[in-house]
CSV table of C-alpha atoms and ligand atoms in Angstrom, one decimal:
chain,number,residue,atom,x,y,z
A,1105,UNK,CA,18.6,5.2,3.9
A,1106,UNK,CA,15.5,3.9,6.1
A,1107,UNK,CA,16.7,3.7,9.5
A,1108,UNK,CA,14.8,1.5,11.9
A,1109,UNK,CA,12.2,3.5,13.2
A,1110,UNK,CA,12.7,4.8,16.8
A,1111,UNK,CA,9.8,5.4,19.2
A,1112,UNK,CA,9.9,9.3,19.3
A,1113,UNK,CA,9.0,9.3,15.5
A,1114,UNK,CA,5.8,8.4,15.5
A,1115,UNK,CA,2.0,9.3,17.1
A,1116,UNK,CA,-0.2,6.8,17.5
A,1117,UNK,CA,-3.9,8.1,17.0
A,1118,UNK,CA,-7.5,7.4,16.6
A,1119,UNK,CA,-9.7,8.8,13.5
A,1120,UNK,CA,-10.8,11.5,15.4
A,1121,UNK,CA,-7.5,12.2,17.8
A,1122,UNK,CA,-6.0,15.3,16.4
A,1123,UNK,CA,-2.2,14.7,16.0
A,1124,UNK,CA,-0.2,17.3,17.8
A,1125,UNK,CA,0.9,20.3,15.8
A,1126,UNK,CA,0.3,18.7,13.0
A,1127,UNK,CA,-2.3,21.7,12.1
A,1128,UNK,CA,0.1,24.6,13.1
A,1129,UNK,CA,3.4,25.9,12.0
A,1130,UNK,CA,4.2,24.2,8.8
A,1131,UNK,CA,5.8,25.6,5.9
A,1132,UNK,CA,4.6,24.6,2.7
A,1133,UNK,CA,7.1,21.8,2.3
A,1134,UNK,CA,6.7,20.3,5.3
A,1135,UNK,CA,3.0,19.7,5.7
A,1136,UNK,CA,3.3,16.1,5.7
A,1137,UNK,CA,2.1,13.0,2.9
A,1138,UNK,CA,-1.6,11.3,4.0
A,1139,UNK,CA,-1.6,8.2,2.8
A,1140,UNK,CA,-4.6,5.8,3.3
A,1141,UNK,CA,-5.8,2.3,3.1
A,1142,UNK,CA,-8.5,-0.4,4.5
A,1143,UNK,CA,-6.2,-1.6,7.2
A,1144,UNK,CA,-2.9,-2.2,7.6
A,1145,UNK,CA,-1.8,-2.9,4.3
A,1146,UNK,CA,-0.4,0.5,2.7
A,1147,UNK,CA,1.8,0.7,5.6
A,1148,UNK,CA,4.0,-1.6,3.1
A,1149,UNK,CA,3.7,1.8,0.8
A,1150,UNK,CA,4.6,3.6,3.9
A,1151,UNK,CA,8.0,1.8,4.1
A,1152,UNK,CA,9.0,2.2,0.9
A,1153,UNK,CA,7.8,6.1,1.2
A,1154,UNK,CA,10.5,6.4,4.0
A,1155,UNK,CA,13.2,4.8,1.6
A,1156,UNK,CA,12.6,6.7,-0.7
A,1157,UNK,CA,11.5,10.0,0.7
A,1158,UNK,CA,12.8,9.5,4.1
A,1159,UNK,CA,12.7,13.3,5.3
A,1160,UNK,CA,9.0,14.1,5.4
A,1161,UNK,CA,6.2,14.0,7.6
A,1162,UNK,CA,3.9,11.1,6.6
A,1163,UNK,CA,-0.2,10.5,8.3
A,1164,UNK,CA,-1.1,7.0,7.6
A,1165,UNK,CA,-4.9,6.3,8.4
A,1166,UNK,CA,-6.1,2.9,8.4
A,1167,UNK,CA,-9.6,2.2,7.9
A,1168,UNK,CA,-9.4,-0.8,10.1
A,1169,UNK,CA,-13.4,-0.6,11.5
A,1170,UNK,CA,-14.6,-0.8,7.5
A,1171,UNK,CA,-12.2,-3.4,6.7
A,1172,UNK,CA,-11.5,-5.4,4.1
A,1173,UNK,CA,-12.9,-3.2,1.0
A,1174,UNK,CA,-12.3,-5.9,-0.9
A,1175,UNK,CA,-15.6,-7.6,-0.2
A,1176,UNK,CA,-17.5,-4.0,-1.0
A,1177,UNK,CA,-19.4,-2.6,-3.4
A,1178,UNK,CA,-17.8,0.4,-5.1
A,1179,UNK,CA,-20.0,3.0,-3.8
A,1180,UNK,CA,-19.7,1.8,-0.1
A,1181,UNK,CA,-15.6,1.6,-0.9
A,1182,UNK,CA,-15.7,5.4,-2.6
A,1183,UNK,CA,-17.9,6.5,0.9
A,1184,UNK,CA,-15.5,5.3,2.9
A,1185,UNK,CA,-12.4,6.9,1.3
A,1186,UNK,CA,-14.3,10.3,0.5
A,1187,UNK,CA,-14.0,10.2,4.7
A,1188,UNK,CA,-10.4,9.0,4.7
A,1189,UNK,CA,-9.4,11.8,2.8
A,1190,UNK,CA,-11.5,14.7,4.2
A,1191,UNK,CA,-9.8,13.8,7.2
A,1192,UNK,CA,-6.3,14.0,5.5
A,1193,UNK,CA,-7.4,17.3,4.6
A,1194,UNK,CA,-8.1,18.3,7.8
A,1195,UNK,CA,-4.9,17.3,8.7
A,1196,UNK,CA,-3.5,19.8,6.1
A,1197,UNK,CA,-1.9,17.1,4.2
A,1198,UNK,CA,0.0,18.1,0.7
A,1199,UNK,CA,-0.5,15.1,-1.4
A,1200,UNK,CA,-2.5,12.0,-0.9
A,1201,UNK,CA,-1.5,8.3,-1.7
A,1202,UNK,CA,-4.3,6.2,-2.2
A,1203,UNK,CA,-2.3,3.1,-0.7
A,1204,UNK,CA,-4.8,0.6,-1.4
A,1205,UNK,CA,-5.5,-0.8,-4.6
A,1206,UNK,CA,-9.2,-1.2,-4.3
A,1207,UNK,CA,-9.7,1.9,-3.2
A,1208,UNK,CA,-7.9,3.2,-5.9
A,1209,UNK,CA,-9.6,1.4,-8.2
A,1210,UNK,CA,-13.0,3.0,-7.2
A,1211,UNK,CA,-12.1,6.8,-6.3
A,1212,UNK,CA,-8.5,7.8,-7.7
A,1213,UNK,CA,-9.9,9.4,-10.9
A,1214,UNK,CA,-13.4,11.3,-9.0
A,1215,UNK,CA,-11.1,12.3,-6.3
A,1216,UNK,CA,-8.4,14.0,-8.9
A,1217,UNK,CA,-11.4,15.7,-10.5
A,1218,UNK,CA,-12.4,16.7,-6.8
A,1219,UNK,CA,-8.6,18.0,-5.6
A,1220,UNK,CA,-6.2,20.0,-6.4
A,1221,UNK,CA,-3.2,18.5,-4.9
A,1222,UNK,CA,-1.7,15.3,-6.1
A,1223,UNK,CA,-3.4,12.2,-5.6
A,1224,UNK,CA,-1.2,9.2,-6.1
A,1225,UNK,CA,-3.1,5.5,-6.6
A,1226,UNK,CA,-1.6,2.4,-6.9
A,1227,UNK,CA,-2.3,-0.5,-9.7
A,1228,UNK,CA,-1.2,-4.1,-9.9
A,1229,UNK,CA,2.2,-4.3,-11.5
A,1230,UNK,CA,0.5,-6.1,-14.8
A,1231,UNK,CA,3.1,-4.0,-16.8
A,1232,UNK,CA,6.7,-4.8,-15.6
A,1233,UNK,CA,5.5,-8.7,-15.0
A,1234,UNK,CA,4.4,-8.8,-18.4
A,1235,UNK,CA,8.0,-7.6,-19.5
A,1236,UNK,CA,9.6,-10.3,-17.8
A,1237,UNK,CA,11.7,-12.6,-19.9
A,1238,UNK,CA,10.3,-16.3,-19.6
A,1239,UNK,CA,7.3,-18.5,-20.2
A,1240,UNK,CA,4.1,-19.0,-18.2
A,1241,UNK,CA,1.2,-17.3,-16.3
A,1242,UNK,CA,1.2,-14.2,-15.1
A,1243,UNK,CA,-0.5,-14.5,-11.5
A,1244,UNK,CA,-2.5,-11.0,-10.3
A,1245,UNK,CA,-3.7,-11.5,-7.1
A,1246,UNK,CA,-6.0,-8.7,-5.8
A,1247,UNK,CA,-9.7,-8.7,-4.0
A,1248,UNK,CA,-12.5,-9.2,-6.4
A,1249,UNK,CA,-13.1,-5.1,-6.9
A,1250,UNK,CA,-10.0,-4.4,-7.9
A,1251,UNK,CA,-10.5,-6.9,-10.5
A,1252,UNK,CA,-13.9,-6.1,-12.0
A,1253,UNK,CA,-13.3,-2.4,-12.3
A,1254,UNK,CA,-12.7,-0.8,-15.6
A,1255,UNK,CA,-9.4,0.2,-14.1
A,1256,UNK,CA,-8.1,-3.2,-13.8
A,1257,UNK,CA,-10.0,-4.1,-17.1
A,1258,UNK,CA,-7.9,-1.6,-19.0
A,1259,UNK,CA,-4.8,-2.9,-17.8
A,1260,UNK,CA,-5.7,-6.4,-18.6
A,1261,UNK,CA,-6.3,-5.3,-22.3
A,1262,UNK,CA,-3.0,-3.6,-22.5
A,1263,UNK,CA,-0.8,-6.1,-20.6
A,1264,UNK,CA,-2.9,-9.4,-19.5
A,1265,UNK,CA,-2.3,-11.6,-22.5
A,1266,UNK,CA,-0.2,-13.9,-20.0
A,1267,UNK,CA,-2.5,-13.0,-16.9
A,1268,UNK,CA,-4.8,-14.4,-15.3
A,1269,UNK,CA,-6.7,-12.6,-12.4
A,1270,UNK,CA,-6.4,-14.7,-9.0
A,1271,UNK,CA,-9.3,-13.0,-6.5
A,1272,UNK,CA,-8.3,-13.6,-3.0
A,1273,UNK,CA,-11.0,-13.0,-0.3
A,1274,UNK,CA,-9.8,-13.9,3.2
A,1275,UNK,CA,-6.1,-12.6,2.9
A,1276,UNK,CA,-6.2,-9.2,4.2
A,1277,UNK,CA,-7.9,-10.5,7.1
A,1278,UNK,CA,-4.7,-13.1,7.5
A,1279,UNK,CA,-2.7,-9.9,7.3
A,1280,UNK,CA,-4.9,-8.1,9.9
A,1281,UNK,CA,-4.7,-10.4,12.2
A,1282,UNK,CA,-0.8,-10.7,12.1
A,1283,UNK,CA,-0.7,-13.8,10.5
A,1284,UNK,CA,2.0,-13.7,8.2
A,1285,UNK,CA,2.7,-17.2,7.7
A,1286,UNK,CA,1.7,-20.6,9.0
A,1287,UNK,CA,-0.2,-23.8,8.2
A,1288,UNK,CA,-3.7,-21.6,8.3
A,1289,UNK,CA,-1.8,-19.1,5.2
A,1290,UNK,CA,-0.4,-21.6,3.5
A,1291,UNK,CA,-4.3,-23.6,3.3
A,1292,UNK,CA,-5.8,-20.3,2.0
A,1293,UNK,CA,-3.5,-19.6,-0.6
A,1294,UNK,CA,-3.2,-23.3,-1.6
A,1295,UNK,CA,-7.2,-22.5,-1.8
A,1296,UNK,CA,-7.2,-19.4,-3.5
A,1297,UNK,CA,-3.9,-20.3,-6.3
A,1298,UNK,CA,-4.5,-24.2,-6.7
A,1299,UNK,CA,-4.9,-25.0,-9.7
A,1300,UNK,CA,-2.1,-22.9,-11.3
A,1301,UNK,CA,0.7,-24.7,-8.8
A,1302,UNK,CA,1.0,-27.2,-11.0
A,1303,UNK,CA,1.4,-24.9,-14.1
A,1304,UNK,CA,4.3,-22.6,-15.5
A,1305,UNK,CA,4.0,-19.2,-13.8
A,1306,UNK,CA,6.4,-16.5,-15.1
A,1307,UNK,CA,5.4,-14.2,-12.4
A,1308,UNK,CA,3.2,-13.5,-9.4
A,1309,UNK,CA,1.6,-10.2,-9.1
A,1310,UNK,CA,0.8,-8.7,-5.4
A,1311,UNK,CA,-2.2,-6.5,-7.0
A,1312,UNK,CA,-3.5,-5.6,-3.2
A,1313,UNK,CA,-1.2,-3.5,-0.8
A,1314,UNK,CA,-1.8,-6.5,1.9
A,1315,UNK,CA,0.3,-8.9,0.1
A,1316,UNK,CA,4.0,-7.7,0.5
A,1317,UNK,CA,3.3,-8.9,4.2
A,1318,UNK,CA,2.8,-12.5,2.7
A,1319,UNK,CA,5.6,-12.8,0.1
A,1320,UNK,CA,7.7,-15.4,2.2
A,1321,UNK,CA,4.6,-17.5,2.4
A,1322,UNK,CA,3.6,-16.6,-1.3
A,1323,UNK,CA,6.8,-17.5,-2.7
A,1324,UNK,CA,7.1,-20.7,-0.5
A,1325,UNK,CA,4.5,-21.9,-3.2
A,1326,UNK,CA,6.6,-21.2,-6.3
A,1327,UNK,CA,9.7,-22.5,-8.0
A,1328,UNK,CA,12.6,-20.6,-6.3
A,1329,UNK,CA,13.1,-17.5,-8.0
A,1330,UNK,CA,9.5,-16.9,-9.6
A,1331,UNK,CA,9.4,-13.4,-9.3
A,1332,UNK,CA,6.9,-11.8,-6.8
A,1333,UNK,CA,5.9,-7.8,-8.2
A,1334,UNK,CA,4.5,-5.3,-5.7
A,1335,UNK,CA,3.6,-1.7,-7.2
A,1336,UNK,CA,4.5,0.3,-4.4
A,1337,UNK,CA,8.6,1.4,-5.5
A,1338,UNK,CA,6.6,2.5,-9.1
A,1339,UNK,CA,3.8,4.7,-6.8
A,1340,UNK,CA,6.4,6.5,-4.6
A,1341,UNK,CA,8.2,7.4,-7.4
A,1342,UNK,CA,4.9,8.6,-8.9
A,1343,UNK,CA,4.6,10.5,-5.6
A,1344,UNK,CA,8.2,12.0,-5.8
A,1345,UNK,CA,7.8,13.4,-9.4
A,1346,UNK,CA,4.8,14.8,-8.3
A,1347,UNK,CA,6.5,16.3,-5.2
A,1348,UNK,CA,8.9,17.9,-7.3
A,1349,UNK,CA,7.0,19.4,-10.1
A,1350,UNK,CA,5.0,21.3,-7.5
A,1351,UNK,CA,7.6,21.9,-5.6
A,1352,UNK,CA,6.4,20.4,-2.3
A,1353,UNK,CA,9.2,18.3,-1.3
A,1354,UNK,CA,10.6,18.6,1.8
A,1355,UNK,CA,13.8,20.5,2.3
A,1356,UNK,CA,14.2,19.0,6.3
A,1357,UNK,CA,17.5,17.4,6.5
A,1358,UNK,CA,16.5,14.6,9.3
A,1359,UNK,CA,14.0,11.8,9.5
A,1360,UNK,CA,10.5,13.0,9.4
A,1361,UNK,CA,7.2,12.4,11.8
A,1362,UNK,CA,5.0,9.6,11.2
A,1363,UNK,CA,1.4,9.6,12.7
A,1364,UNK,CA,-0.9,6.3,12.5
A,1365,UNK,CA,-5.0,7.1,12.5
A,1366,UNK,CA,-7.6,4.8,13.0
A,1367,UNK,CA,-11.1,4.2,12.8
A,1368,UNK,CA,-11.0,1.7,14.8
A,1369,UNK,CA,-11.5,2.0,19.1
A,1370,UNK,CA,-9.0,-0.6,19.3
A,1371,UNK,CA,-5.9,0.9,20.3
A,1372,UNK,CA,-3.9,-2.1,19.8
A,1373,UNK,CA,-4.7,-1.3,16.3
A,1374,UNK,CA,-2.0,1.9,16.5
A,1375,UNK,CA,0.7,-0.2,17.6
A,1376,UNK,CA,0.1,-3.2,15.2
A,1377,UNK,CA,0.1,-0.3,12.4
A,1378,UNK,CA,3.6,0.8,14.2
A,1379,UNK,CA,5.1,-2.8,14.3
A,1380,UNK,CA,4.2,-3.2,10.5
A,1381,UNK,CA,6.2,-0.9,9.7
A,1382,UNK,CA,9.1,-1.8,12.0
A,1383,UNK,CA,8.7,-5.2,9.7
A,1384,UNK,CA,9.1,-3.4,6.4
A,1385,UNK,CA,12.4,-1.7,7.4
A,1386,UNK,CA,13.6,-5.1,8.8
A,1387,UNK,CA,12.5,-6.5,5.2
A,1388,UNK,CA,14.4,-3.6,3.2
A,1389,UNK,CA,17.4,-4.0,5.0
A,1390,UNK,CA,17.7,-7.8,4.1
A,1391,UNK,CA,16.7,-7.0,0.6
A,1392,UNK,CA,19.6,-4.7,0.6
A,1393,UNK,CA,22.0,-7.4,2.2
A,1394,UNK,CA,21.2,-9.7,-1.6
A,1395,UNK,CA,18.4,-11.1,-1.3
A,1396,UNK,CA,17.3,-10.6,-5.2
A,1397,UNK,CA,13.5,-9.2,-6.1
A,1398,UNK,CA,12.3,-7.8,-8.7
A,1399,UNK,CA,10.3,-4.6,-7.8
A,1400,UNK,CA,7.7,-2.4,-10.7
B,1168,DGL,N1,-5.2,-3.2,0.8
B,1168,DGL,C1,-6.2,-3.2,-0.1
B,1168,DGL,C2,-5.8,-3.2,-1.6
B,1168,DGL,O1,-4.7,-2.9,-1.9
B,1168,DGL,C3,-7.4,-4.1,0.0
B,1168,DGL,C4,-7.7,-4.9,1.2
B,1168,DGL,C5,-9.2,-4.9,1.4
B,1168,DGL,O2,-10.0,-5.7,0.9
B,1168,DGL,O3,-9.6,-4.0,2.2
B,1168,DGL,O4,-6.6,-3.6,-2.4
């Protein structure tokens, strides 16, 4: 179960802060998960990491000063996380989750050519929304890389023909800047979605790891119950059976560490990156309470 985070489990860090004994002492097993993103937005893979996996060590490094990817081009992007995950390295860690859908997009199939330990990517959940009973659109919101790439091209060709792709520029940054909901939000995505409000939408697809953060504002724009789909429950389980058939889980019997990097100076970053992830727990407990969602 993901209990609320307490103070004492985390270390808040810059990019080139090195974490505490985090480089000495670890078994195999407990060398922690890295898991990286532009910003703040795979910290909503982090939280579902810690429901699922709640016993190991987690670094989450946030490319905050580079953000948004989104806006990119691919080679900048695959720079950027070739950084990201030298650093994760560094940091010894024993499996890497790409938690960012762009950059996963760009790098996830160079870098598993690179590594030897398990990479773990995300994709927009095209597949389980497009196995949804019902009529309509399928919705897959995502920054405009994600949706050029071959990757997502391939996906559309095996799942899209309900789809349509929805590039949002400008809603990371919302995210970033803690703006979860609101007049401002609700213009944007009014913006970015209008002319399929009007329409039959079977299901909305949050194809960037920045989204989750906006599903109350998201769904405020749909018929109750339009189902929103995140991958991230599909690419922790990805990173469990990955865990296990190399036999790198954890054995610890108690909550493990979680350590924030960033590239950015700003400090407040760190904390932001901390109360995220506060949010997500609050989230999963009220999804546990009833509220109904439908998950890849
Ligand atoms: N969180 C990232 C994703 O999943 C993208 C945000 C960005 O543009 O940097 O695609």
């Amino acid at each position: 179960r993901l209990e609320k985070p307490g103070a004492s489990r985390y270390n808040l860090q810059r990019m080139n802060g090195a974490p505490p004994g985090i480089s000495e002492g670890f078994t195999l097993d407990q060398r922690p998960v890295g898991l990286l993103d532009s910003g703040l937005g795979g910290i909503s893979v982090l939280g579902e990491a810690l429901r699922q996996l709640p016993n190991e060590d987690y670094v989450y490094y946030g490319d905050t000063a580079n953000a948004p990817y989104g806006d990119k081009t691919p080679e900048e992007v695959l720079g950027l996380v070739h950084q990201a995950v030298e650093r994760l390295i560094e940091l010894r860690c024993k499996a890497i989750v790409i938690a960012c859908n762009t950059a996963t997009s760009v790098s996830a199939g160079k870098l598993r050519q690179e590594l030897a330990l398990p990479i773990i990517g995300m994709e927009p959940a095209l597949k389980p929304a497009s196995l949804l009973p019902g009529e309509g659109k399928i919705l897959v919101m995502a920054t405009r890389v994600t949706l050029a790439l071959p990757k997502f091209q391939a996906l559309m060709a095996q799942y899209g023909r309900d789809a349509v792709p929805v590039p949002c520029p400008g809603l990371m940054e919302c995210v970033e800047r803690g703006e979860l909901e609101g007049p401002q939000v609700t213009a944007l995505l009014r913006q970015l979605l209008g002319p399929w409000l009007s329409q039959p939408v079977k299901a909305v697809v949050l194809g960037c790891t920045h989204y989750p953060f906006l599903r109350k504002a998201i769904a405020a724009l749909f018929p109750e119950g339009t189902p929103l789909i995140d991958g991230n429950a599909g690419s922790v389980r990805q990173l469990r059976r990955r865990l296990e058939e190399q036999d790198l889980l954890s054995d610890r019997q108690e909550p493990g560490r979680i350590t924030f990097l960033s590239s950015s100076e700003d400090p407040s970053v760190l904390q932001r990156m901390q109360t995220m992830l506060e949010l997500c727990a609050n989230e999963s407990e009220s999804a546990r309470a009833g509220e109904k969602e439908v998950r890849s």
